[in-house]
């Protein structure tokens, strides 16, 4: 059988660090409110010359270096983003050109905060059916450019960044799919009925502008806890394991309280949850691979660990992926 194995990860952040106190100078908010309601203490915002593509390219180079793989040998690139450099072409093609993989499959996925999970699921399917052998999956965003600085209910929540993962198709005999390295199971969902709860107020075909992030925070929070717990149970069920078997959960970093509530629902000890929301805020599609790479580089996630990745975002879209590193 063909198995999708993780080879390396990388991430990138813009240079400009913005604390809650910095924001409180121009927005009617406070460090106390942001920390208490979200757990966020700071975020990074892209400056001049920094874009979704430049962040994605930096993350890609780091992931390729960690994997010890030449970019020219990548034959599939999938980039999750809601903030592409251009309306078209796909930002994935800029990454492709930068790593010298010209000619391979390259496209963006529009699943907002679940974009990286969607990318992983698609890449795993394409690798296992022989469409490609080596994939680069990324999540990269510059959400700061979609924020309404007059709307304190959204502008304090987001940050910019990028994360990348190199995956490889490996032909192997697997007797125990949970014990062997590689992607074990992925489940993805979407429900367009919830569009009014979280959306961007513009679009090419409607206003001709990018628009601004709009969110009914309390409603999104409620759905996030329920849907994420459900999809996590679903993937655990497919793998035939329980939450206790997991070494780590790497969740979408939207709000510390969502992470706590989801972990509690599953009976997961908080020390098994990788949390970076305090330092990165919500970086949408970049959030999961950025958190994953952070935990790999600081020594928490090690080869052989069983890790669950999960996210929910606008659409709603949501999903989870179980991987043995
Ligand atoms: O990435 C996609 C997924 N997104 C999410 O998962 C986000 C989910 N939602 C959340 O994380 C939370 O709902 C928020 C952090 C957005 C909001 O927290 P909350 O505890 O649900 O607050 P709230 O919206 O109920 O607002 C409580 C109060 C309101 O004042 P009143 O009406 O009680 O007087 C708001 O006006 O807090 C006020 N408020 C603020 N105060 C200071 C809202 N934003 C701010 C702010 N600074 N930035």
Coordinates of C-alpha atoms and ligand atoms in Angstrom, one line a residue:
X1 CA 0.0 0.0 0.0
X2 CA 1.0 3.6 -0.4
X3 CA 1.3 5.7 2.8
X4 CA 1.6 9.5 3.1
X5 CA 4.6 10.2 5.4
X6 CA 5.6 13.5 6.9
X7 CA 9.2 14.5 6.1
X8 CA 9.6 18.0 7.5
X9 CA 7.9 21.3 8.6
X10 CA 8.7 25.0 8.5
X11 CA 7.0 28.3 9.4
X12 CA 7.4 32.0 9.0
X13 CA 6.3 35.2 10.8
X14 CA 6.4 38.8 9.7
X15 CA 8.9 41.0 11.3
X16 CA 6.5 43.4 13.1
X17 CA 5.3 42.3 16.5
X18 CA 2.2 44.0 17.8
X19 CA 1.2 43.6 21.4
X20 CA -2.3 44.1 22.9
X21 CA -1.1 47.3 24.4
X22 CA 0.0 48.5 21.0
X23 CA -3.5 47.9 19.7
X24 CA -5.2 49.5 22.7
X25 CA -3.5 52.8 21.7
X26 CA -5.7 53.1 18.6
X27 CA -8.6 50.6 19.2
X28 CA -11.2 50.8 22.1
X29 CA -9.9 47.7 23.8
X30 CA -7.5 46.6 26.6
X31 CA -4.8 44.0 27.2
X32 CA -7.0 42.7 30.1
X33 CA -10.1 42.1 27.9
X34 CA -8.1 40.4 25.0
X35 CA -6.1 38.1 27.4
X36 CA -9.2 37.2 29.5
X37 CA -11.5 36.5 26.5
X38 CA -9.1 35.0 24.0
X39 CA -5.7 34.2 25.6
X40 CA -4.0 36.3 22.9
X41 CA -1.1 38.5 24.1
X42 CA 0.5 39.5 20.8
X43 CA 0.5 38.9 17.0
X44 CA 2.7 39.7 14.0
X45 CA 1.5 41.9 11.1
X46 CA 3.0 41.9 7.6
X47 CA 4.8 45.1 6.7
X48 CA 6.0 46.5 3.4
X49 CA 7.3 43.9 1.1
X50 CA 5.8 41.0 3.2
X51 CA 2.9 39.2 1.6
X52 CA 1.2 35.8 1.8
X53 CA 3.6 34.6 -0.9
X54 CA 6.8 35.8 0.8
X55 CA 5.8 34.2 4.1
X56 CA 4.7 31.0 2.4
X57 CA 8.0 30.8 0.4
X58 CA 10.1 31.3 3.7
X59 CA 8.1 28.5 5.4
X60 CA 8.5 26.3 2.3
X61 CA 12.3 26.7 2.3
X62 CA 12.5 25.9 6.0
X63 CA 10.3 22.8 5.6
X64 CA 12.3 21.6 2.6
X65 CA 15.6 22.1 4.6
X66 CA 14.1 20.2 7.6
X67 CA 13.1 17.4 5.3
X68 CA 16.5 17.4 3.5
X69 CA 14.6 17.5 0.2
X70 CA 15.4 19.5 -2.9
X71 CA 12.4 21.8 -3.9
X72 CA 12.8 20.7 -7.5
X73 CA 11.6 17.2 -6.6
X74 CA 8.3 18.4 -5.2
X75 CA 5.5 17.4 -7.6
X76 CA 2.4 18.8 -5.8
X77 CA 1.9 22.1 -4.0
X78 CA -1.3 23.0 -2.2
X79 CA -1.7 26.3 -0.3
X80 CA -4.6 27.1 2.0
X81 CA -5.2 30.8 2.0
X82 CA -8.0 33.4 2.1
X83 CA -5.6 36.2 1.5
X84 CA -3.8 35.5 -1.8
X85 CA -1.3 37.9 -3.3
X86 CA -3.5 38.3 -6.4
X87 CA -7.0 37.3 -7.2
X88 CA -5.4 35.0 -9.7
X89 CA -3.1 33.2 -10.3
X90 CA -2.9 30.9 -7.2
X91 CA -0.3 32.0 -4.7
X92 CA 0.8 28.3 -4.8
X93 CA 2.4 29.0 -8.2
X94 CA 4.6 31.7 -6.6
X95 CA 5.8 29.2 -4.1
X96 CA 6.4 26.7 -6.9
X97 CA 8.5 29.1 -8.9
X98 CA 10.5 30.1 -5.8
X99 CA 11.4 26.5 -4.9
X100 CA 12.2 25.6 -8.5
X101 CA 9.4 23.0 -8.9
X102 CA 8.2 24.5 -12.1
X103 CA 5.8 22.2 -14.0
X104 CA 4.3 20.4 -11.0
X105 CA 0.7 20.6 -9.8
X106 CA 0.1 23.8 -7.8
X107 CA -3.1 25.3 -6.6
X108 CA -4.7 27.2 -3.7
X109 CA -7.5 25.9 -1.5
X110 CA -10.2 28.3 -0.2
X111 CA -11.3 26.8 3.1
X112 CA -10.2 29.8 5.3
X113 CA -9.1 28.5 8.8
X114 CA -9.5 24.9 7.7
X115 CA -7.4 25.5 4.5
X116 CA -4.4 23.6 5.8
X117 CA -6.5 20.6 6.9
X118 CA -8.3 20.6 3.5
X119 CA -4.8 20.7 1.8
X120 CA -3.6 17.8 3.9
X121 CA -6.6 15.7 3.0
X122 CA -6.3 16.4 -0.7
X123 CA -2.6 15.8 -0.8
X124 CA -3.0 12.5 1.1
X125 CA -5.6 11.4 -1.5
X126 CA -3.4 12.4 -4.4
X127 CA -0.3 10.8 -3.0
X128 CA -2.0 7.6 -2.3
X129 CA -3.5 7.4 -5.8
X130 CA -0.1 8.0 -7.4
X131 CA -0.9 11.4 -8.8
X132 CA 2.2 12.7 -7.1
X133 CA 5.1 11.5 -5.0
X134 CA 6.3 14.5 -3.0
X135 CA 3.9 17.2 -1.7
X136 CA 4.3 20.6 -0.1
X137 CA 1.2 21.6 1.8
X138 CA 1.0 25.1 3.2
X139 CA -1.2 27.5 5.1
X140 CA -0.3 31.2 4.7
X141 CA -2.2 34.3 5.5
X142 CA -2.0 38.1 5.8
X143 CA -5.3 38.6 7.6
X144 CA -4.2 42.0 8.8
X145 CA -5.1 43.2 5.4
X146 CA -8.7 42.1 5.8
X147 CA -9.3 43.7 9.2
X148 CA -11.6 46.6 9.9
X149 CA -9.7 48.7 12.5
X150 CA -12.9 50.3 13.6
X151 CA -14.3 46.9 14.7
X152 CA -12.8 45.9 18.0
X153 CA -14.7 42.7 18.0
X154 CA -12.6 41.3 15.2
X155 CA -9.4 43.3 14.7
X156 CA -7.8 42.2 17.9
X157 CA -8.1 38.5 17.1
X158 CA -6.0 37.9 14.0
X159 CA -2.3 37.8 13.0
X160 CA -0.2 36.9 9.9
X161 CA 2.0 34.0 9.3
X162 CA 2.7 30.8 7.3
X163 CA 3.4 27.1 7.9
X164 CA 4.4 24.3 5.6
X165 CA 4.7 20.5 5.7
X166 CA 6.6 18.2 3.2
X167 CA 4.9 14.9 2.6
X168 CA 6.1 11.9 0.7
X169 CA 4.3 8.8 -0.7
X170 CA 6.0 5.6 0.6
X171 CA 5.3 2.1 -0.6
X172 CA 5.1 -0.2 2.4
X173 CA 3.4 -3.2 4.0
X174 CA 1.4 -1.9 7.0
X175 CA -0.1 -4.4 9.4
X176 CA -1.0 -1.8 12.1
X177 CA -2.0 1.5 10.4
X178 CA -2.0 3.4 13.7
X179 CA 1.5 2.2 14.7
X180 CA 3.2 3.0 11.3
X181 CA 4.4 6.5 10.4
X182 CA 2.1 8.5 8.1
X183 CA -1.4 10.0 7.8
X184 CA -3.9 7.5 9.4
X185 CA -7.2 9.3 8.8
X186 CA -8.7 12.6 7.7
X187 CA -12.3 13.8 7.8
X188 CA -13.4 17.2 6.3
X189 CA -16.8 18.9 6.5
X190 CA -18.5 22.1 5.4
X191 CA -21.9 23.7 6.0
X192 CA -22.7 26.8 4.0
X193 CA -25.8 27.6 6.1
X194 CA -23.5 29.4 8.6
X195 CA -22.1 31.9 6.1
X196 CA -23.7 34.9 8.0
X197 CA -21.8 34.0 11.2
X198 CA -18.3 34.5 9.7
X199 CA -17.6 36.1 6.3
X200 CA -15.7 38.7 4.5
X201 CA -17.8 41.7 3.4
X202 CA -16.5 41.9 -0.2
X203 CA -15.6 39.8 -3.2
X204 CA -14.5 40.0 -6.8
X205 CA -17.9 39.2 -8.2
X206 CA -20.0 41.3 -5.8
X207 CA -18.3 44.4 -4.6
X208 CA -15.1 44.2 -6.5
X209 CA -13.2 44.6 -3.2
X210 CA -11.6 42.2 -0.7
X211 CA -13.9 43.5 2.1
X212 CA -13.4 43.1 5.8
X213 CA -13.8 40.2 8.3
X214 CA -17.2 40.1 10.0
X215 CA -18.0 37.7 12.8
X216 CA -20.7 36.8 15.2
X217 CA -18.1 35.7 17.7
X218 CA -20.3 34.1 20.4
X219 CA -22.2 31.9 17.8
X220 CA -19.0 30.9 16.1
X221 CA -17.5 29.9 19.5
X222 CA -20.5 27.6 20.2
X223 CA -20.4 25.9 16.8
X224 CA -16.6 25.5 17.1
X225 CA -16.7 23.6 20.3
X226 CA -19.5 21.2 19.2
X227 CA -18.2 20.6 15.6
X228 CA -14.6 20.2 16.6
X229 CA -15.4 17.7 19.3
X230 CA -17.6 15.8 16.8
X231 CA -15.0 15.6 14.1
X232 CA -12.3 14.6 16.6
X233 CA -14.5 11.7 17.8
X234 CA -15.1 10.8 14.2
X235 CA -11.4 10.5 13.3
X236 CA -10.6 8.7 16.6
X237 CA -13.4 6.2 15.6
X238 CA -12.1 5.7 12.1
X239 CA -8.6 4.9 13.6
X240 CA -10.2 2.7 16.3
X241 CA -8.4 4.6 19.1
X242 CA -9.4 6.9 22.0
X243 CA -8.2 10.4 23.0
X244 CA -6.0 8.8 25.6
X245 CA -3.9 7.3 22.8
X246 CA -2.9 10.7 21.4
X247 CA 0.5 12.2 22.2
X248 CA -0.5 15.7 21.0
X249 CA -3.4 17.7 19.6
X250 CA -2.5 20.6 17.4
X251 CA -5.7 22.7 17.1
X252 CA -6.6 25.8 15.1
X253 CA -5.5 28.7 17.4
X254 CA -8.5 30.9 17.5
X255 CA -9.2 31.3 21.2
X256 CA -7.7 29.7 24.4
X257 CA -11.2 29.1 25.7
X258 CA -12.2 27.1 22.6
X259 CA -9.0 25.0 23.1
X260 CA -9.9 24.4 26.7
X261 CA -13.5 23.6 26.1
X262 CA -12.8 21.2 23.3
X263 CA -10.1 19.4 25.3
X264 CA -12.4 19.1 28.3
X265 CA -15.2 17.7 26.1
X266 CA -12.8 14.9 24.9
X267 CA -11.3 14.4 28.3
X268 CA -7.9 15.4 27.0
X269 CA -5.3 16.7 29.5
X270 CA -4.4 20.4 28.7
X271 CA -0.7 19.5 28.6
X272 CA -1.3 17.4 25.5
X273 CA -2.7 20.4 23.5
X274 CA -0.2 22.5 21.6
X275 CA -1.1 26.2 22.3
X276 CA 0.5 29.1 20.4
X277 CA -2.5 31.5 20.4
X278 CA -0.9 33.8 23.0
X279 CA 2.0 34.6 20.7
X280 CA 0.6 34.3 17.2
X281 CA -3.2 35.1 17.6
X282 CA -5.5 33.6 14.9
X283 CA -3.5 33.2 11.7
X284 CA -6.4 31.4 9.9
X285 CA -5.0 28.7 7.5
X286 CA -1.5 29.2 8.8
X287 CA -2.5 28.5 12.4
X288 CA -2.2 24.7 12.5
X289 CA 1.1 24.2 10.5
X290 CA 2.6 27.2 12.4
X291 CA 1.7 25.6 15.8
X292 CA 2.8 22.2 14.5
X293 CA 6.2 23.5 13.4
X294 CA 6.7 25.4 16.6
X295 CA 6.1 22.2 18.6
X296 CA 8.5 20.2 16.4
X297 CA 11.2 22.8 16.7
X298 CA 10.9 23.2 20.5
X299 CA 11.2 19.4 20.9
X300 CA 7.6 18.7 22.0
X301 CA 6.5 16.7 18.9
X302 CA 9.0 13.9 18.2
X303 CA 9.3 11.2 15.6
X304 CA 6.9 8.4 16.5
X305 CA 4.3 10.7 18.2
X306 CA 0.6 10.3 17.4
X307 CA -0.8 13.7 16.6
X308 CA -4.3 15.0 15.9
X309 CA -4.7 18.2 13.9
X310 CA -8.0 20.0 13.8
X311 CA -9.6 23.3 12.6
X312 CA -12.8 25.1 12.1
X313 CA -13.3 28.3 10.0
X314 CA -15.7 30.3 7.9
X315 CA -18.0 28.5 5.6
X316 CA -18.3 26.8 8.1
X317 CA -15.5 24.4 7.1
X318 CA -14.0 22.0 9.6
X319 CA -11.9 18.9 9.8
X320 CA -9.3 16.8 11.6
X321 CA -6.4 14.7 10.6
X322 CA -4.6 12.0 12.6
X323 CA -0.9 11.4 11.8
X324 CA 1.9 9.3 13.2
X325 CA 5.0 11.5 12.9
Ligands
LIG1 O1 -11.0 31.3 13.2 C1 -12.4 31.1 12.9 C2 -13.0 30.7 14.2 N1 -13.2 31.9 15.0 C3 -13.4 31.7 16.3 O2 -13.4 30.5 16.7 C4 -13.8 32.8 17.2 C5 -14.9 32.4 18.1 N2 -15.3 33.4 19.0 C6 -14.6 33.9 20.0 O3 -13.4 33.6 20.1 C7 -15.2 34.9 21.0 O4 -16.6 34.9 20.8 C8 -14.7 36.3 20.9 C9 -13.3 36.4 21.4 C10 -14.8 36.8 19.5 C11 -15.6 37.3 21.7 O5 -15.6 36.8 23.1 P1 -17.0 36.8 23.9 O6 -16.6 36.4 25.3 O7 -17.9 35.9 23.1 O8 -17.4 38.3 23.9 P2 -18.8 38.9 23.3 O9 -18.7 39.0 21.8 O10 -19.9 38.3 24.0 O11 -18.6 40.4 23.9 C12 -18.7 40.7 25.3 C13 -18.4 42.2 25.5 C14 -19.4 43.0 24.6 O12 -19.8 44.1 25.4 P3 -21.2 44.2 26.1 O13 -22.2 44.1 24.9 O14 -21.3 43.0 27.0 O15 -21.2 45.5 26.8 C15 -18.4 43.5 23.5 O16 -18.8 44.8 23.0 O17 -17.1 42.5 25.2 C16 -17.1 43.6 24.3 N3 -16.0 43.6 23.4 C17 -14.8 44.1 23.7 N4 -14.4 44.8 24.7 C18 -13.1 45.2 24.7 C19 -15.9 42.9 22.2 N5 -14.7 43.0 21.7 C20 -14.0 43.8 22.6 C21 -12.6 44.2 22.6 N6 -12.2 45.0 23.7 N7 -11.7 43.9 21.6

